[in-house]
Each structure stands twice: as structure tokens, then as C-alpha cells.
């Protein structure tokens, strides 16, 4: 998708980089009664700006083409290339999804449990997206669907394998970048509700000991005592059991 971004940035810079061009384009949008009167510019420093840039570019694409008509800008021809426009639509859709995840991971009071849950949900969503793309179900790809409609094509004509490959690449990247979550997830699950009999105490003690540099054997004893603690278990569903711990009984 780098080629798509390269074309977009060159077109945007040809309008915004020169003050006169920028003023003329703004006046053109105002005369056309457009909702937006400015073309955003993407910067790598502010990652989230990419999604906003892509969405604004697609919305203003007819006006951009009309404004640049007759210019000698080499990239102008790509704005009429149907395959390139579908790539742009896909990139807009997938970047919007990544932006939603990015924002979900930010803010106050976010714990590692929240973040593991959000990332795992997104990875499952990626698998579902692949399945839908293979069936050429575009319910999650509104920009692709609208672009196909503009081109007068049915979704059956979409080269879905091209975009399935892109989603698979993102999935693989997520597996690599968040592989530490595989170690943390069972620990986080235990911390949320330690009283389940499904917990593998031996394996969990080894994991927690490795992450927090604690003695696994001592942890095993405390975890077994915790699971048998009637007073704590009675408070489990109210989520108030952790503040009842006594340091002398559970030093780890």
C-alpha cells in the first residue's frame, strides 16, 4: 500500500505546499458548497492523522480531480485508475479500524488486562475480516463497497485475494509484536478471577515467577491457599477480594 500513500502525498503536497494553490483550492471548495474546505496533510509524527487524511481525501476526490484537471502532475492519472481507487478504499477502511484500536488503548485507567483484551479482540476481528473478504462480504469495508458502486461493479468482481493477503500480513505482524501477551494472558486471567479450578497452578506459578522474578514454589503455596480461602472466595463476584489480602499470609 506504500504506492497508494506516495501518490496521495504528492497530490496533497501539490495543493497545500504552495500558498496560492492552497487558497485557490479552499475557495474552490467553498464555491462548491463542500462540507470540508481544507485538505488535511498526513504526518508520520502523528500516526492517527493518516486515517483522517485518507478519509478526507476520499471525500474530496471529485473536487481534487476537477481542481487539478489539465495540470501536468504525473500522479493525476492514478486518480482515475479503478484498481488504485479500490486500493485507496481498502487502505482507508483498514486504517480506520487500526485507529479505533489505537484510541481504545489510550486514556486513563487502562490496565494490562484491558489492553490484552482489546488486542486479542482485534486479532480475532482480523481473522473474521479475512473470512468475509474470501466470501466477498464487504459489510466491514464500506469504502470498498462505495467505490465498487461508483465504478458500477458488483462485489463478485472484487479481487478479494489481494486484500485478504494484506489483512493476513497485518495479522502476522500483530502475532509478532504482541507475542509477549501469550505469556501474560494466563496471568491476567488468574488475577481477574483466581478461584477457577481450570487454572494450571504449576504452569502459572512458573510464568508469574519468570515475569516478576519470584520463587515459583512459594507462589504455588500461596495460590493454592488463595483458591481455598473461603472469605476471599465469598467476595469474588463483587470484585473486592484483593483488598482483603493480609501481607503476612500472601507476601508474594
Coordinates of C-alpha atoms in Angstrom, one line a residue:
X1 CA 0.0 0.0 0.0
X2 CA 3.1 2.3 0.0
X3 CA 2.4 3.3 -3.6
X4 CA -1.1 4.5 -2.7
X5 CA 0.3 6.7 0.1
X6 CA 3.1 8.1 -2.2
X7 CA 0.5 9.2 -4.8
X8 CA -1.8 10.7 -2.2
X9 CA 1.0 12.7 -0.5
X10 CA 2.3 14.1 -3.8
X11 CA -1.2 15.2 -4.9
X12 CA -1.9 16.7 -1.5
X13 CA 1.5 18.5 -1.4
X14 CA 0.9 19.9 -4.9
X15 CA -2.1 21.6 -3.5
X16 CA -1.0 22.5 0.0
X17 CA 2.7 23.2 -0.4
X18 CA 2.1 26.4 -2.4
X19 CA 0.1 29.1 -0.6
X20 CA -1.6 30.3 -3.8
X21 CA -2.7 26.8 -4.8
X22 CA -4.0 26.2 -1.3
X23 CA -6.0 29.4 -1.2
X24 CA -7.4 28.7 -4.7
X25 CA -8.4 25.2 -3.7
X26 CA -10.0 26.4 -0.5
X27 CA -12.0 29.0 -2.5
X28 CA -13.0 26.2 -5.0
X29 CA -14.4 24.1 -2.2
X30 CA -16.3 27.0 -0.7
X31 CA -17.8 27.8 -4.1
X32 CA -18.8 24.1 -4.4
X33 CA -20.5 24.2 -1.0
X34 CA -18.4 21.3 0.2
X35 CA -18.7 20.2 3.9
X36 CA -14.9 20.4 4.1
X37 CA -13.0 23.4 3.0
X38 CA -9.5 22.1 3.5
X39 CA -7.4 19.1 2.5
X40 CA -5.6 17.6 5.5
X41 CA -1.9 16.7 5.3
X42 CA -0.6 13.4 6.8
X43 CA 2.4 13.5 9.0
X44 CA 4.3 10.4 10.2
X45 CA 4.9 12.0 13.6
X46 CA 1.1 11.9 14.3
X47 CA 0.2 8.4 13.3
X48 CA -3.5 8.8 13.8
X49 CA -3.5 11.6 11.2
X50 CA -3.1 9.1 8.4
X51 CA -6.7 7.8 8.8
X52 CA -8.1 11.3 8.9
X53 CA -6.1 12.2 5.8
X54 CA -7.3 9.2 3.9
X55 CA -10.9 9.7 4.7
X56 CA -10.8 13.4 3.9
X57 CA -9.0 12.7 0.5
X58 CA -11.7 10.2 -0.5
X59 CA -14.5 12.6 0.4
X60 CA -12.9 15.4 -1.6
X61 CA -11.7 13.3 -4.5
X62 CA -14.2 14.6 -7.1
X63 CA -13.2 18.2 -6.2
X64 CA -9.5 17.4 -6.2
X65 CA -9.8 15.8 -9.7
X66 CA -11.7 18.8 -11.0
X67 CA -9.3 21.3 -9.5
X68 CA -6.2 19.5 -10.9
X69 CA -7.7 18.9 -14.3
X70 CA -5.3 19.9 -17.0
X71 CA -2.3 20.0 -14.8
X72 CA 0.9 18.2 -15.7
X73 CA 1.1 16.4 -12.3
X74 CA 2.2 12.8 -13.2
X75 CA 0.2 11.3 -10.3
X76 CA -3.1 12.8 -11.6
X77 CA -3.7 9.8 -13.9
X78 CA -3.8 7.5 -10.9
X79 CA -6.9 9.3 -9.6
X80 CA -8.9 7.7 -12.5
X81 CA -7.3 4.2 -12.1
X82 CA -10.0 1.9 -10.9
X83 CA -7.7 -0.6 -9.3
X84 CA -5.7 2.2 -7.5
X85 CA -9.0 3.7 -6.2
X86 CA -10.0 0.3 -4.8
X87 CA -6.6 0.1 -3.0
X88 CA -7.2 3.6 -1.6
X89 CA -10.7 2.5 -0.4
X90 CA -9.2 -0.6 1.3
X91 CA -6.4 1.4 2.9
X92 CA -9.0 3.9 4.2
X93 CA -11.1 1.1 5.7
X94 CA -8.3 -0.8 7.4
X95 CA -6.6 2.3 8.7
X96 CA -9.8 3.4 10.3
X97 CA -10.0 0.0 12.1
X98 CA -6.4 0.4 13.3
X99 CA -7.2 4.0 14.5
X100 CA -10.1 2.7 16.5
X101 CA -7.9 0.1 18.2
X102 CA -5.2 2.8 18.8
X103 CA -7.7 5.1 20.6
X104 CA -9.1 2.2 22.6
X105 CA -5.6 1.5 24.0
X106 CA -5.2 5.1 25.2
X107 CA -6.6 7.1 28.1
X108 CA -6.7 6.9 31.9
X109 CA -7.2 3.8 34.0
X110 CA -6.3 1.4 31.2
X111 CA -4.8 -1.8 32.7
X112 CA -2.8 -4.6 31.0
X113 CA -5.9 -6.7 31.2
X114 CA -7.8 -4.1 29.2
X115 CA -5.1 -3.9 26.6
X116 CA -4.7 -7.7 26.2
X117 CA -8.4 -8.0 25.8
X118 CA -8.5 -5.2 23.1
X119 CA -5.6 -6.6 21.1
X120 CA -6.9 -10.2 21.3
X121 CA -10.3 -9.0 20.1
X122 CA -8.7 -7.1 17.2
X123 CA -6.7 -10.2 16.2
X124 CA -9.9 -12.2 16.2
X125 CA -11.6 -9.5 14.2
X126 CA -8.8 -9.7 11.6
X127 CA -9.5 -13.4 11.1
X128 CA -13.1 -12.7 10.7
X129 CA -12.3 -10.0 8.1
X130 CA -10.3 -12.5 6.1
X131 CA -13.2 -14.9 6.1
X132 CA -15.6 -12.2 5.0
X133 CA -13.3 -11.0 2.2
X134 CA -13.0 -14.5 0.9
X135 CA -16.8 -14.6 0.7
X136 CA -16.7 -11.1 -0.8
X137 CA -18.8 -9.8 2.1
X138 CA -18.0 -6.1 2.3
X139 CA -20.1 -5.3 5.4
X140 CA -16.9 -4.2 7.2
X141 CA -15.4 -2.4 4.2
X142 CA -17.8 0.4 3.5
X143 CA -15.3 2.4 1.4
X144 CA -14.6 -0.5 -0.9
X145 CA -18.3 -1.1 -1.3
X146 CA -19.0 2.5 -2.1
X147 CA -16.0 2.6 -4.6
X148 CA -17.3 -0.5 -6.4
X149 CA -20.8 1.1 -6.6
X150 CA -19.2 4.2 -8.2
X151 CA -17.5 2.0 -10.7
X152 CA -20.7 0.2 -11.4
X153 CA -19.3 -3.2 -10.4
X154 CA -20.7 -6.0 -8.3
X155 CA -18.7 -7.2 -5.2
X156 CA -18.3 -10.5 -7.0
X157 CA -15.8 -8.8 -9.4
X158 CA -13.6 -7.7 -6.5
X159 CA -10.1 -9.3 -6.4
X160 CA -10.6 -10.2 -2.8
X161 CA -7.4 -12.3 -2.6
X162 CA -5.3 -9.1 -3.0
X163 CA -6.9 -7.6 0.2
X164 CA -7.0 -10.9 2.1
X165 CA -3.2 -11.1 1.7
X166 CA -2.9 -7.6 3.2
X167 CA -5.1 -8.5 6.2
X168 CA -3.1 -11.7 6.7
X169 CA 0.1 -9.6 6.7
X170 CA -1.4 -7.4 9.5
X171 CA -2.4 -10.5 11.4
X172 CA 1.1 -11.9 11.2
X173 CA 2.6 -8.6 12.3
X174 CA 0.2 -8.5 15.3
X175 CA 1.3 -12.0 16.3
X176 CA 4.9 -11.0 16.3
X177 CA 4.5 -7.6 18.0
X178 CA 2.3 -8.9 20.8
X179 CA 3.8 -12.3 21.3
X180 CA 4.6 -11.4 25.0
X181 CA 0.8 -11.3 25.6
X182 CA 0.7 -15.1 25.3
X183 CA 2.8 -15.2 28.5
X184 CA 0.8 -12.5 30.2
X185 CA -2.7 -13.6 29.3
X186 CA -3.0 -16.6 31.7
X187 CA -1.5 -14.5 34.5
X188 CA -4.0 -11.7 33.8
X189 CA -6.9 -14.2 33.7
X190 CA -5.8 -15.6 37.1
X191 CA -5.6 -12.1 38.6
X192 CA -9.1 -11.3 37.4
X193 CA -10.6 -14.5 38.9
X194 CA -8.1 -16.7 40.8
X195 CA -10.7 -19.2 42.1
X196 CA -11.4 -21.2 38.9
X197 CA -10.4 -24.9 39.1
X198 CA -9.3 -24.7 35.5
X199 CA -6.1 -22.8 36.3
X200 CA -2.9 -24.8 35.9
X201 CA -1.2 -23.7 39.1
X202 CA 2.2 -25.2 38.3
X203 CA 2.4 -23.5 34.9
X204 CA 1.0 -20.2 36.3
X205 CA 3.5 -20.2 39.1
X206 CA 6.4 -20.7 36.7
X207 CA 5.1 -17.9 34.4
X208 CA 4.5 -15.4 37.2
X209 CA 7.9 -16.3 38.8
X210 CA 9.6 -15.6 35.4
X211 CA 7.8 -12.3 34.8
X212 CA 8.0 -10.9 38.4
X213 CA 11.2 -12.6 39.5
X214 CA 9.6 -14.6 42.3
X215 CA 10.1 -18.0 43.7
X216 CA 7.6 -20.4 41.9
X217 CA 7.4 -22.8 44.8
X218 CA 6.4 -20.1 47.2
X219 CA 3.9 -18.8 44.7
X220 CA 2.3 -22.2 44.3
X221 CA 1.6 -22.5 48.0
X222 CA 0.1 -19.0 48.1
X223 CA -2.0 -19.6 45.0
X224 CA -3.4 -22.9 46.5
X225 CA -4.1 -21.1 49.8
X226 CA -5.9 -18.3 47.9
X227 CA -8.1 -20.7 46.0
X228 CA -9.1 -22.4 49.3
X229 CA -9.7 -19.1 51.2
X230 CA -13.5 -19.1 51.9
X231 CA -13.6 -15.5 52.9
X232 CA -12.0 -14.3 49.8
X233 CA -14.0 -16.6 47.5
X234 CA -17.2 -15.2 49.1
X235 CA -16.2 -11.7 47.9
X236 CA -15.1 -12.8 44.4
X237 CA -18.1 -11.9 42.4
X238 CA -18.2 -8.4 44.0
X239 CA -14.6 -8.0 42.8
X240 CA -13.5 -6.9 46.3
X241 CA -11.2 -9.8 47.3
X242 CA -7.8 -8.3 46.6
X243 CA -8.1 -5.6 49.2
X244 CA -8.8 -8.2 51.9
X245 CA -5.4 -9.8 51.5
X246 CA -3.1 -10.0 54.5
X247 CA 0.6 -9.4 53.7
X248 CA 1.8 -11.9 56.3
X249 CA -0.3 -14.7 54.6
X250 CA 0.3 -13.7 51.0
X251 CA 3.7 -12.0 50.9
X252 CA 4.1 -12.6 47.1

